[in-house]
């Protein structure tokens, strides 16, 4: 069978076009639309993969995931929180109550540590610490003037059983400071 010279370019370009179409399907498969109306789970995964693979700078996607999960849970209700793995031991310890400290319930008020209530028969109550007192120093370590991470505060206010710590307290009602 002899092919007419006029059909050779047509055959050649048809083969090239067919090769391009097949190659396009192999490298870029057509994505089928998901059955769900909004597939949010895959949307989040795709976003993280895109940032991980395509973003100009190196990004720690773990921190993005932690931040995203924290924000999602914060929008659910005020009691749902995400505890990152680095803080799980400390949170579990405080929930269990299996630690020794100065014997107060406290909170960070602005840039100072305010005593909510000394624990009954605890070291702080025996030392005369009262509700509303501000803890200024723990063994000459300044605990006011800037925000501290919880780990720093706990490390200064917890210790081995029968260990000693000198606290400098400010009592607003008497406008005096004492150890």
Coordinates of N, CA, C and O in Angstrom, one line a residue:
X1 N 0.8 -1.2 0.0 CA 0.0 0.0 0.0 C 0.9 1.2 0.0 O 1.8 1.4 0.8
X2 N 0.6 2.1 -0.9 CA 1.4 3.3 -1.0 C 0.6 4.5 -0.5 O -0.6 4.7 -1.0
X3 N 1.2 5.3 0.3 CA 0.5 6.5 0.9 C 0.9 7.7 0.0 O 2.1 7.9 -0.3
X4 N -0.1 8.4 -0.3 CA 0.1 9.6 -1.1 C 0.9 10.7 -0.3 O 0.7 10.8 0.9
X5 N 1.9 11.4 -0.9 CA 2.7 12.3 -0.2 C 1.9 13.5 0.5 O 2.4 14.1 1.4
X6 N 0.8 13.7 0.0 CA 0.0 14.8 0.6 C -0.6 14.4 2.0 O -0.8 15.3 2.8
X7 N -0.7 13.1 2.2 CA -1.3 12.7 3.5 C -0.2 12.5 4.6 O -0.5 12.4 5.8
X8 N 1.1 12.5 4.3 CA 2.1 12.3 5.2 C 2.2 13.4 6.3 O 2.2 13.1 7.5
X9 N 2.1 14.7 5.9 CA 2.1 15.8 6.9 C 0.8 15.7 7.8 O 0.9 15.9 9.0
X10 N -0.3 15.4 7.2 CA -1.5 15.2 7.9 C -1.4 14.1 8.9 O -1.8 14.2 10.1
X11 N -0.9 13.0 8.6 CA -0.7 11.8 9.4 C 0.3 12.2 10.6 O 0.1 11.8 11.7
X12 N 1.4 12.9 10.2 CA 2.4 13.2 11.2 C 1.8 14.2 12.3 O 1.9 13.9 13.5
X13 N 1.1 15.2 11.9 CA 0.5 16.1 12.8 C -0.6 15.5 13.6 O -0.8 15.8 14.8
X14 N -1.4 14.6 13.1 CA -2.4 13.8 13.8 C -1.8 13.0 14.9 O -2.3 12.9 16.1
X15 N -0.6 12.4 14.6 CA 0.1 11.6 15.6 C 0.6 12.4 16.7 O 0.6 12.1 17.9
X16 N 1.2 13.6 16.4 CA 1.7 14.5 17.4 C 0.6 15.0 18.3 O 0.7 15.1 19.5
X17 N -0.6 15.4 17.7 CA -1.7 15.9 18.5 C -2.2 14.8 19.4 O -2.5 15.1 20.6
X18 N -2.3 13.6 18.9 CA -2.8 12.5 19.7 C -1.8 12.3 20.9 O -2.2 12.0 22.0
X19 N -0.5 12.4 20.6 CA 0.5 12.2 21.7 C 0.4 13.3 22.7 O 0.6 13.0 23.9
X20 N 0.1 14.5 22.3 CA 0.0 15.6 23.3 C -1.2 15.4 24.2 O -1.2 15.6 25.4
X21 N -2.3 15.0 23.6 CA -3.6 14.7 24.4 C -3.3 13.6 25.4 O -3.7 13.7 26.6
X22 N -2.8 12.5 24.9 CA -2.5 11.3 25.8 C -1.5 11.7 26.9 O -1.7 11.4 28.1
X23 N -0.5 12.5 26.6 CA 0.5 12.9 27.6 C -0.1 13.9 28.6 O 0.2 13.8 29.8
X24 N -1.1 14.7 28.1 CA -1.8 15.6 29.1 C -2.6 14.8 30.1 O -2.6 15.2 31.2
X25 N -3.3 13.8 29.6 CA -4.1 13.0 30.6 C -3.2 12.2 31.5 O -3.6 12.0 32.7
X26 N -2.0 11.8 31.1 CA -1.1 11.0 32.0 C -0.5 12.0 33.0 O -0.5 11.6 34.2
X27 N -0.1 13.1 32.7 CA 0.6 14.1 33.6 C -0.4 14.9 34.4 O -0.2 15.3 35.5
X28 N -1.6 15.2 33.9 CA -2.6 16.0 34.6 C -3.9 15.3 34.5 O -4.8 15.6 33.7
X29 N -4.1 14.3 35.4 CA -5.4 13.6 35.3 C -6.6 14.5 35.6 O -6.4 15.4 36.4
X30 N -7.7 14.2 35.0 CA -8.9 15.0 35.3 C -9.4 14.6 36.7 O -9.6 13.4 37.0
X31 N -9.6 15.6 37.5 CA -10.1 15.3 38.8 C -11.7 15.3 38.8 O -12.3 16.2 38.2
X32 N -12.2 14.2 39.3 CA -13.6 14.1 39.3 C -14.1 14.9 40.5 O -13.6 14.9 41.6
X33 N -15.2 15.6 40.3 CA -15.8 16.3 41.4 C -16.2 15.4 42.5 O -16.8 14.3 42.2
X34 N -16.0 15.8 43.8 CA -16.4 14.9 44.9 C -17.9 14.9 45.0 O -18.6 15.7 44.5
X35 N -18.3 13.8 45.6 CA -19.7 13.6 45.8 C -20.3 14.6 46.8 O -21.5 14.9 46.7
X36 N -19.5 14.9 47.8 CA -20.0 15.8 48.8 C -20.0 17.2 48.2 O -19.2 17.6 47.4
X37 N -21.0 18.0 48.7 CA -21.1 19.4 48.1 C -19.9 20.2 48.4 O -19.3 20.9 47.6
X38 N -19.4 20.2 49.7 CA -18.2 20.9 50.1 C -17.3 19.9 50.9 O -17.6 19.5 52.0
X39 N -16.2 19.5 50.3 CA -15.3 18.5 50.9 C -14.3 19.3 51.7 O -13.2 19.5 51.2
X40 N -14.6 19.7 52.9 CA -13.7 20.6 53.7 C -12.5 19.9 54.1 O -11.4 20.5 54.3
X41 N -12.5 18.6 54.4 CA -11.4 17.9 54.8 C -10.3 17.9 53.8 O -9.1 18.2 54.1
X42 N -10.6 17.6 52.6 CA -9.6 17.6 51.5 C -9.2 19.0 51.2 O -8.0 19.3 50.8
X43 N -10.0 20.0 51.4 CA -9.7 21.4 51.1 C -8.5 21.8 52.1 O -7.6 22.5 51.6
X44 N -8.7 21.5 53.3 CA -7.6 21.8 54.3 C -6.3 21.1 54.0 O -5.2 21.7 54.0
X45 N -6.4 19.8 53.6 CA -5.2 19.0 53.3 C -4.5 19.6 52.0 O -3.3 19.7 52.0
X46 N -5.3 20.0 51.0 CA -4.8 20.6 49.8 C -4.1 21.9 50.1 O -3.0 22.2 49.6
X47 N -4.7 22.7 51.0 CA -4.1 24.0 51.3 C -2.7 23.8 52.0 O -1.7 24.4 51.7
X48 N -2.7 22.8 52.9 CA -1.4 22.6 53.7 C -0.4 22.0 52.7 O 0.8 22.4 52.7
X49 N -0.8 21.1 51.8 CA 0.2 20.6 50.8 C 0.7 21.6 49.9 O 1.8 21.7 49.5
X50 N -0.2 22.5 49.5 CA 0.1 23.6 48.6 C 1.2 24.5 49.3 O 2.2 24.9 48.7
X51 N 0.9 24.9 50.5 CA 1.9 25.8 51.2 C 3.2 25.0 51.4 O 4.3 25.6 51.2
X52 N 3.1 23.8 51.7 CA 4.3 23.0 51.9 C 5.2 22.9 50.7 O 6.4 23.0 50.7
X53 N 4.5 22.7 49.5 CA 5.2 22.4 48.3 C 5.5 23.7 47.4 O 6.5 23.7 46.7
X54 N 4.6 24.6 47.5 CA 4.7 25.7 46.5 C 5.0 27.1 47.1 O 5.4 28.0 46.3
X55 N 4.9 27.3 48.4 CA 5.2 28.6 49.0 C 6.7 29.0 48.8 O 7.5 28.1 48.9
X56 N 6.9 30.2 48.6 CA 8.3 30.7 48.3 C 9.2 30.4 49.4 O 10.3 29.9 49.2
X57 N 8.9 30.7 50.6 CA 9.8 30.5 51.8 C 9.5 29.1 52.4 O 8.4 28.6 52.2
X58 N 10.4 28.7 53.2 CA 10.2 27.5 54.0 C 9.3 27.8 55.1 O 9.5 28.8 55.9
X59 N 8.3 27.0 55.3 CA 7.2 27.2 56.3 C 7.1 25.9 57.1 O 7.1 24.8 56.6
X60 N 7.0 26.1 58.4 CA 6.8 24.9 59.3 C 5.3 24.7 59.3 O 4.6 25.4 60.0
X61 N 4.9 23.7 58.5 CA 3.4 23.5 58.4 C 2.8 23.0 59.8 O 1.6 23.1 60.0
X62 N 3.7 22.4 60.6 CA 3.2 21.9 61.9 C 2.6 23.1 62.7 O 1.6 23.0 63.3
X63 N 3.3 24.2 62.7 CA 2.8 25.4 63.4 C 1.5 26.0 62.8 O 0.7 26.4 63.5
X64 N 1.4 25.9 61.5 CA 0.2 26.3 60.8 C -1.0 25.4 61.2 O -2.1 25.9 61.5
X65 N -0.7 24.1 61.3 CA -1.8 23.2 61.7 C -2.2 23.4 63.1 O -3.4 23.5 63.4
X66 N -1.2 23.6 64.0 CA -1.5 23.9 65.4 C -2.4 25.1 65.5 O -3.4 25.2 66.3
X67 N -2.0 26.2 64.8 CA -2.7 27.4 64.9 C -4.1 27.3 64.3 O -5.1 27.8 64.9
X68 N -4.3 26.5 63.2 CA -5.6 26.3 62.6 C -6.5 25.5 63.5 O -7.6 25.9 63.7
X69 N -5.9 24.4 64.1 CA -6.7 23.6 65.0 C -7.1 24.4 66.2 O -8.3 24.4 66.7
X70 N -6.2 25.2 66.8 CA -6.6 26.1 67.9 C -7.7 27.0 67.6 O -8.6 27.2 68.4
X71 N -7.7 27.7 66.4 CA -8.7 28.6 66.0 C -10.0 27.9 65.8 O -11.1 28.4 66.1
X72 N -10.0 26.7 65.2 CA -11.2 26.0 64.9 C -11.9 25.6 66.3 O -13.1 25.8 66.5
X73 N -11.1 25.1 67.2 CA -11.7 24.7 68.5 C -12.1 25.9 69.3 O -13.1 25.8 70.0
X74 N -11.4 27.1 69.2 CA -11.9 28.3 69.9 C -13.2 28.8 69.4 O -14.0 29.4 70.2
X75 N -13.6 28.5 68.2 CA -14.9 28.9 67.6 C -16.0 27.9 68.0 O -17.2 28.2 67.8
X76 N -15.7 26.7 68.5 CA -16.7 25.8 68.9 C -17.4 26.2 70.2 O -18.6 26.5 70.2
X77 N -16.6 26.3 71.3 CA -17.2 26.8 72.5 C -16.0 27.1 73.4 O -14.8 26.8 73.1
X78 N -16.2 27.9 74.5 CA -15.1 28.3 75.3 C -14.4 27.2 76.1 O -13.3 27.4 76.6
X79 N -14.9 26.0 76.1 CA -14.3 24.9 76.9 C -13.4 24.0 76.0 O -12.7 23.1 76.5
X80 N -13.5 24.1 74.7 CA -12.7 23.3 73.8 C -11.4 24.0 73.5 O -11.3 25.1 73.0
X81 N -10.3 23.3 73.8 CA -8.9 23.8 73.5 C -8.1 22.7 73.0 O -8.3 21.5 73.2
X82 N -7.1 23.2 72.2 CA -6.1 22.2 71.7 C -4.8 22.4 72.5 O -4.3 23.5 72.7
X83 N -4.3 21.3 73.0 CA -3.1 21.3 73.7 C -2.0 20.7 72.9 O -2.1 19.5 72.5
X84 N -1.0 21.5 72.5 CA 0.1 20.9 71.6 C 0.9 19.8 72.4 O 0.9 19.9 73.6
X85 N 1.5 18.9 71.7 CA 2.3 17.9 72.3 C 3.3 18.4 73.3 O 3.6 17.7 74.3
X86 N 3.9 19.5 73.0 CA 5.0 20.1 73.9 C 4.4 20.4 75.3 O 5.2 20.5 76.3
X87 N 3.1 20.7 75.4 CA 2.5 21.1 76.7 C 1.7 20.0 77.3 O 1.2 20.3 78.4
X88 N 1.5 18.9 76.7 CA 0.6 17.9 77.2 C 1.1 17.3 78.6 O 0.2 17.1 79.4
X89 N 2.3 17.2 78.8 CA 2.8 16.6 80.1 C 2.5 17.6 81.2 O 1.9 17.2 82.3
X90 N 2.7 18.9 81.0 CA 2.4 19.9 82.0 C 1.0 20.0 82.3 O 0.5 20.1 83.5
X91 N 0.1 20.0 81.3 CA -1.3 20.1 81.5 C -1.8 18.8 82.2 O -2.6 18.9 83.1
X92 N -1.4 17.7 81.8 CA -1.8 16.4 82.5 C -1.4 16.5 83.9 O -2.2 16.0 84.8
X93 N -0.2 16.9 84.2 CA 0.3 17.0 85.6 C -0.6 18.0 86.4 O -1.0 17.7 87.5
X94 N -0.9 19.1 85.9 CA -1.7 20.1 86.6 C -3.2 19.6 86.8 O -3.8 19.8 87.8
X95 N -3.7 18.9 85.8 CA -5.1 18.3 85.9 C -5.1 17.2 87.0 O -6.1 17.0 87.7
X96 N -4.0 16.4 87.0 CA -4.0 15.3 87.9 C -3.7 15.8 89.4 O -4.1 15.1 90.3
X97 N -3.1 16.9 89.5 CA -2.8 17.5 90.8 C -1.6 16.8 91.5 O -1.5 16.8 92.7
X98 N -0.8 16.1 90.7 CA 0.3 15.3 91.3 C 1.6 16.1 91.2 O 2.6 15.8 90.5
X99 N 1.6 17.3 92.0 CA 2.8 18.1 92.0 C 2.8 18.8 93.3 O 1.8 18.9 94.0
X100 N 4.0 19.4 93.7 CA 4.1 20.2 94.9 C 4.5 21.6 94.6 O 5.4 21.8 93.8
X101 N 3.7 22.5 95.2 CA 4.0 23.9 94.9 C 3.9 24.7 96.1 O 3.9 24.2 97.3
X102 N 3.7 26.1 96.0 CA 3.6 27.0 97.1 C 2.2 26.9 97.8 O 2.1 27.5 98.8
X103 N 1.2 26.3 97.1 CA -0.1 26.2 97.7 C -1.0 27.4 97.5 O -1.7 27.8 98.4
X104 N -1.0 27.9 96.3 CA -2.0 29.0 95.9 C -2.6 28.7 94.6 O -2.0 28.0 93.7
X105 N -3.8 29.2 94.4 CA -4.4 29.4 93.1 C -4.1 30.8 92.7 O -4.3 31.7 93.4
X106 N -3.6 30.9 91.5 CA -3.2 32.3 91.0 C -3.5 32.4 89.6 O -3.9 31.5 88.9
X107 N -3.4 33.7 89.1 CA -3.6 34.0 87.7 C -2.7 35.2 87.4 O -2.3 35.9 88.3
X108 N -2.4 35.3 86.1 CA -1.6 36.4 85.7 C -2.5 37.6 85.4 O -3.4 37.5 84.6
X109 N -2.3 38.6 86.2 CA -3.2 39.9 86.0 C -2.3 40.9 85.5 O -1.3 41.4 86.2
X110 N -2.5 41.4 84.2 CA -1.7 42.3 83.5 C -0.3 41.7 83.5 O 0.0 40.7 82.8
X111 N 0.6 42.3 84.3 CA 2.0 41.8 84.2 C 2.5 41.3 85.6 O 3.7 41.2 85.9
X112 N 1.5 40.9 86.5 CA 1.9 40.4 87.8 C 1.1 39.1 88.1 O 0.1 38.8 87.4
X113 N 1.6 38.4 89.1 CA 0.9 37.2 89.5 C 0.1 37.5 90.7 O 0.6 37.9 91.8
X114 N -1.2 37.3 90.6 CA -2.2 37.6 91.6 C -2.7 36.3 92.3 O -3.0 35.4 91.6
X115 N -2.7 36.3 93.6 CA -3.2 35.2 94.3 C -4.7 35.2 94.4 O -5.3 36.2 94.8
X116 N -5.3 34.1 93.9 CA -6.8 34.0 93.9 C -7.1 33.6 95.3 O -8.0 34.2 96.0
X117 N -6.5 32.5 95.8 CA -6.8 32.0 97.1 C -5.7 31.0 97.5 O -5.3 30.2 96.7
X118 N -5.2 31.2 98.7 CA -4.2 30.2 99.2 C -5.0 28.9 99.5 O -6.1 28.9 99.9
X119 N -4.3 27.7 99.2 CA -4.9 26.4 99.5 C -4.9 26.2 101.0 O -3.9 26.4 101.7
X120 N -6.0 25.7 101.5 CA -6.2 25.5 102.9 C -5.1 24.6 103.5 O -4.8 23.5 103.0
X121 N -4.5 25.1 104.6 CA -3.4 24.3 105.3 C -2.1 24.1 104.4 O -1.3 23.3 104.7
X122 N -2.0 24.9 103.3 CA -0.9 24.8 102.4 C 0.3 25.7 102.9 O 0.1 26.5 103.8
X123 N 1.4 25.6 102.3 CA 2.6 26.4 102.7 C 2.3 27.9 102.6 O 2.7 28.7 103.5
X124 N 1.6 28.4 101.6 CA 1.3 29.8 101.4 C 0.4 30.3 102.5 O 0.7 31.4 103.1
X125 N -0.6 29.6 102.8 CA -1.5 30.0 103.9 C -0.8 30.1 105.2 O -0.9 31.0 106.0
X126 N 0.1 29.1 105.5 CA 0.8 29.0 106.8 C 1.8 30.2 106.8 O 2.1 30.7 107.9
X127 N 2.3 30.7 105.7 CA 3.2 31.8 105.6 C 2.5 33.1 105.7 O 3.1 34.2 105.7
X128 N 1.2 33.1 105.6 CA 0.4 34.4 105.7 C 0.0 35.0 104.4 O -0.5 36.2 104.4
X129 N 0.1 34.3 103.3 CA -0.3 34.9 102.0 C -1.8 34.9 102.0 O -2.5 33.9 102.4
X130 N -2.4 36.0 101.5 CA -3.8 36.2 101.4 C -4.3 36.4 100.0 O -3.5 36.7 99.1
X131 N -5.6 36.3 99.8 CA -6.3 36.6 98.5 C -5.9 38.0 98.1 O -5.9 38.9 98.9
X132 N -5.6 38.2 96.8 CA -5.3 39.5 96.3 C -3.8 39.9 96.4 O -3.4 40.9 95.8
X133 N -3.0 39.1 97.1 CA -1.6 39.4 97.2 C -1.0 39.3 95.8 O -1.4 38.4 95.0
X134 N 0.1 40.0 95.5 CA 0.8 39.9 94.3 C 2.1 39.3 94.6 O 2.8 39.7 95.5
X135 N 2.5 38.3 93.8 CA 3.8 37.7 93.9 C 4.8 38.4 93.0 O 4.7 38.4 91.8
X136 N 5.8 39.1 93.6 CA 6.7 39.9 92.9 C 8.0 39.1 92.5 O 8.5 39.3 91.4
X137 N 8.5 38.4 93.5 CA 9.8 37.7 93.2 C 9.6 36.3 93.8 O 9.0 36.1 94.8
X138 N 10.3 35.3 93.2 CA 10.5 34.0 93.7 C 12.0 33.7 93.7 O 12.6 33.6 92.7
X139 N 12.6 33.7 94.9 CA 14.1 33.6 95.1 C 14.8 34.6 94.2 O 15.7 34.3 93.4
X140 N 14.4 35.9 94.4 CA 15.0 37.0 93.6 C 14.8 36.9 92.1 O 15.5 37.7 91.4
X141 N 14.0 36.0 91.6 CA 13.6 36.0 90.2 C 12.4 36.9 90.0 O 11.3 36.6 90.6
X142 N 12.5 37.9 89.2 CA 11.4 38.9 89.0 C 10.3 38.3 88.3 O 10.4 37.8 87.2
X143 N 9.1 38.3 88.9 CA 7.9 37.8 88.3 C 6.9 38.8 87.9 O 5.7 38.5 87.7
X144 N 7.3 40.1 87.7 CA 6.4 41.1 87.2 C 7.1 42.0 86.2 O 8.3 41.8 86.0
X145 N 6.3 42.8 85.5 CA 6.9 43.7 84.5 C 6.8 43.1 83.1 O 7.0 43.9 82.1
X146 N 6.6 41.9 82.9 CA 6.5 41.3 81.6 C 5.7 40.0 81.7 O 5.6 39.4 82.7
X147 N 5.2 39.6 80.5 CA 4.4 38.3 80.5 C 5.3 37.1 80.4 O 6.2 37.1 79.6
X148 N 5.1 36.2 81.3 CA 5.9 34.9 81.3 C 5.1 33.8 80.7 O 3.9 33.8 80.9
X149 N 5.8 32.8 80.2 CA 5.1 31.6 79.7 C 4.8 30.8 81.0 O 5.4 30.9 82.0
X150 N 3.7 30.0 80.9 CA 3.3 29.2 82.1 C 4.4 28.3 82.6 O 4.5 28.1 83.8
X151 N 5.2 27.8 81.7 CA 6.3 26.9 82.1 C 7.3 27.6 83.1 O 7.7 27.0 84.0
X152 N 7.5 28.9 82.8 CA 8.5 29.6 83.6 C 7.8 29.9 85.0 O 8.5 29.7 86.0
X153 N 6.6 30.3 85.0 CA 5.9 30.5 86.3 C 5.8 29.3 87.1 O 6.2 29.3 88.3
X154 N 5.4 28.2 86.5 CA 5.3 26.9 87.2 C 6.7 26.4 87.8 O 6.8 25.9 88.9
X155 N 7.7 26.6 87.0 CA 9.0 26.2 87.4 C 9.5 27.0 88.6 O 10.2 26.5 89.5
X156 N 9.0 28.2 88.8 CA 9.4 29.1 89.9 C 8.6 28.8 91.1 O 9.0 29.0 92.3
X157 N 7.3 28.3 90.9 CA 6.4 28.2 92.0 C 6.2 26.7 92.4 O 5.4 26.4 93.3
X158 N 6.8 25.8 91.7 CA 6.7 24.4 92.1 C 8.1 23.9 92.4 O 9.1 24.5 92.1
X159 N 8.1 22.8 93.1 CA 9.4 22.2 93.5 C 9.3 20.9 94.2 O 8.2 20.3 94.3
X160 N 10.4 20.3 94.7 CA 10.3 19.1 95.4 C 9.6 19.3 96.8 O 9.6 20.4 97.3
X161 N 9.1 18.3 97.3 CA 8.4 18.4 98.6 C 9.4 18.8 99.7 O 10.6 18.4 99.7
X162 N 9.0 19.7 100.5 CA 9.8 20.3 101.6 C 10.9 21.2 101.1 O 11.8 21.6 101.9
X163 N 11.0 21.6 99.8 CA 12.0 22.5 99.4 C 11.5 23.9 99.8 O 10.4 24.2 100.1
X164 N 12.5 24.8 99.7 CA 12.2 26.2 100.2 C 12.3 27.2 99.0 O 13.1 27.0 98.1
X165 N 11.4 28.2 99.1 CA 11.4 29.3 98.1 C 11.1 30.5 98.9 O 10.2 30.5 99.7
X166 N 11.8 31.6 98.6 CA 11.5 32.9 99.3 C 10.7 33.7 98.3 O 11.2 34.0 97.2
X167 N 9.5 34.1 98.7 CA 8.6 34.9 97.9 C 8.6 36.3 98.4 O 8.6 36.6 99.6
X168 N 8.6 37.3 97.5 CA 8.4 38.7 97.8 C 7.0 39.0 97.4 O 6.6 38.9 96.2
X169 N 6.2 39.4 98.4 CA 4.8 39.7 98.2 C 4.4 41.1 98.3 O 5.0 41.8 99.2
X170 N 3.5 41.6 97.5 CA 3.0 43.0 97.7 C 1.5 42.9 98.1 O 0.8 42.2 97.4
X171 N 1.2 43.4 99.2 CA -0.2 43.4 99.7 C -0.8 44.8 99.4 O -0.4 45.8 100.1
X172 N -1.7 44.9 98.5 CA -2.2 46.2 98.1 C -3.1 46.8 99.2 O -3.0 48.0 99.3
X173 N -3.8 46.0 99.9 CA -4.6 46.6 101.0 C -3.8 47.3 102.1 O -4.3 48.3 102.6
X174 N -2.6 46.8 102.3 CA -1.8 47.5 103.3 C -0.7 48.3 102.7 O 0.1 49.0 103.4
X175 N -0.6 48.3 101.4 CA 0.4 49.0 100.6 C 1.8 48.8 101.1 O 2.6 49.7 101.4
X176 N 2.1 47.5 101.3 CA 3.5 47.1 101.8 C 3.9 45.8 101.1 O 3.1 45.0 100.6
X177 N 5.2 45.7 101.1 CA 5.9 44.6 100.5 C 6.6 43.8 101.6 O 7.2 44.4 102.5
X178 N 6.6 42.5 101.5 CA 7.3 41.7 102.5 C 7.7 40.3 101.9 O 7.2 39.9 100.9
X179 N 8.6 39.7 102.6 CA 9.1 38.3 102.2 C 8.3 37.3 102.9 O 8.1 37.4 104.1

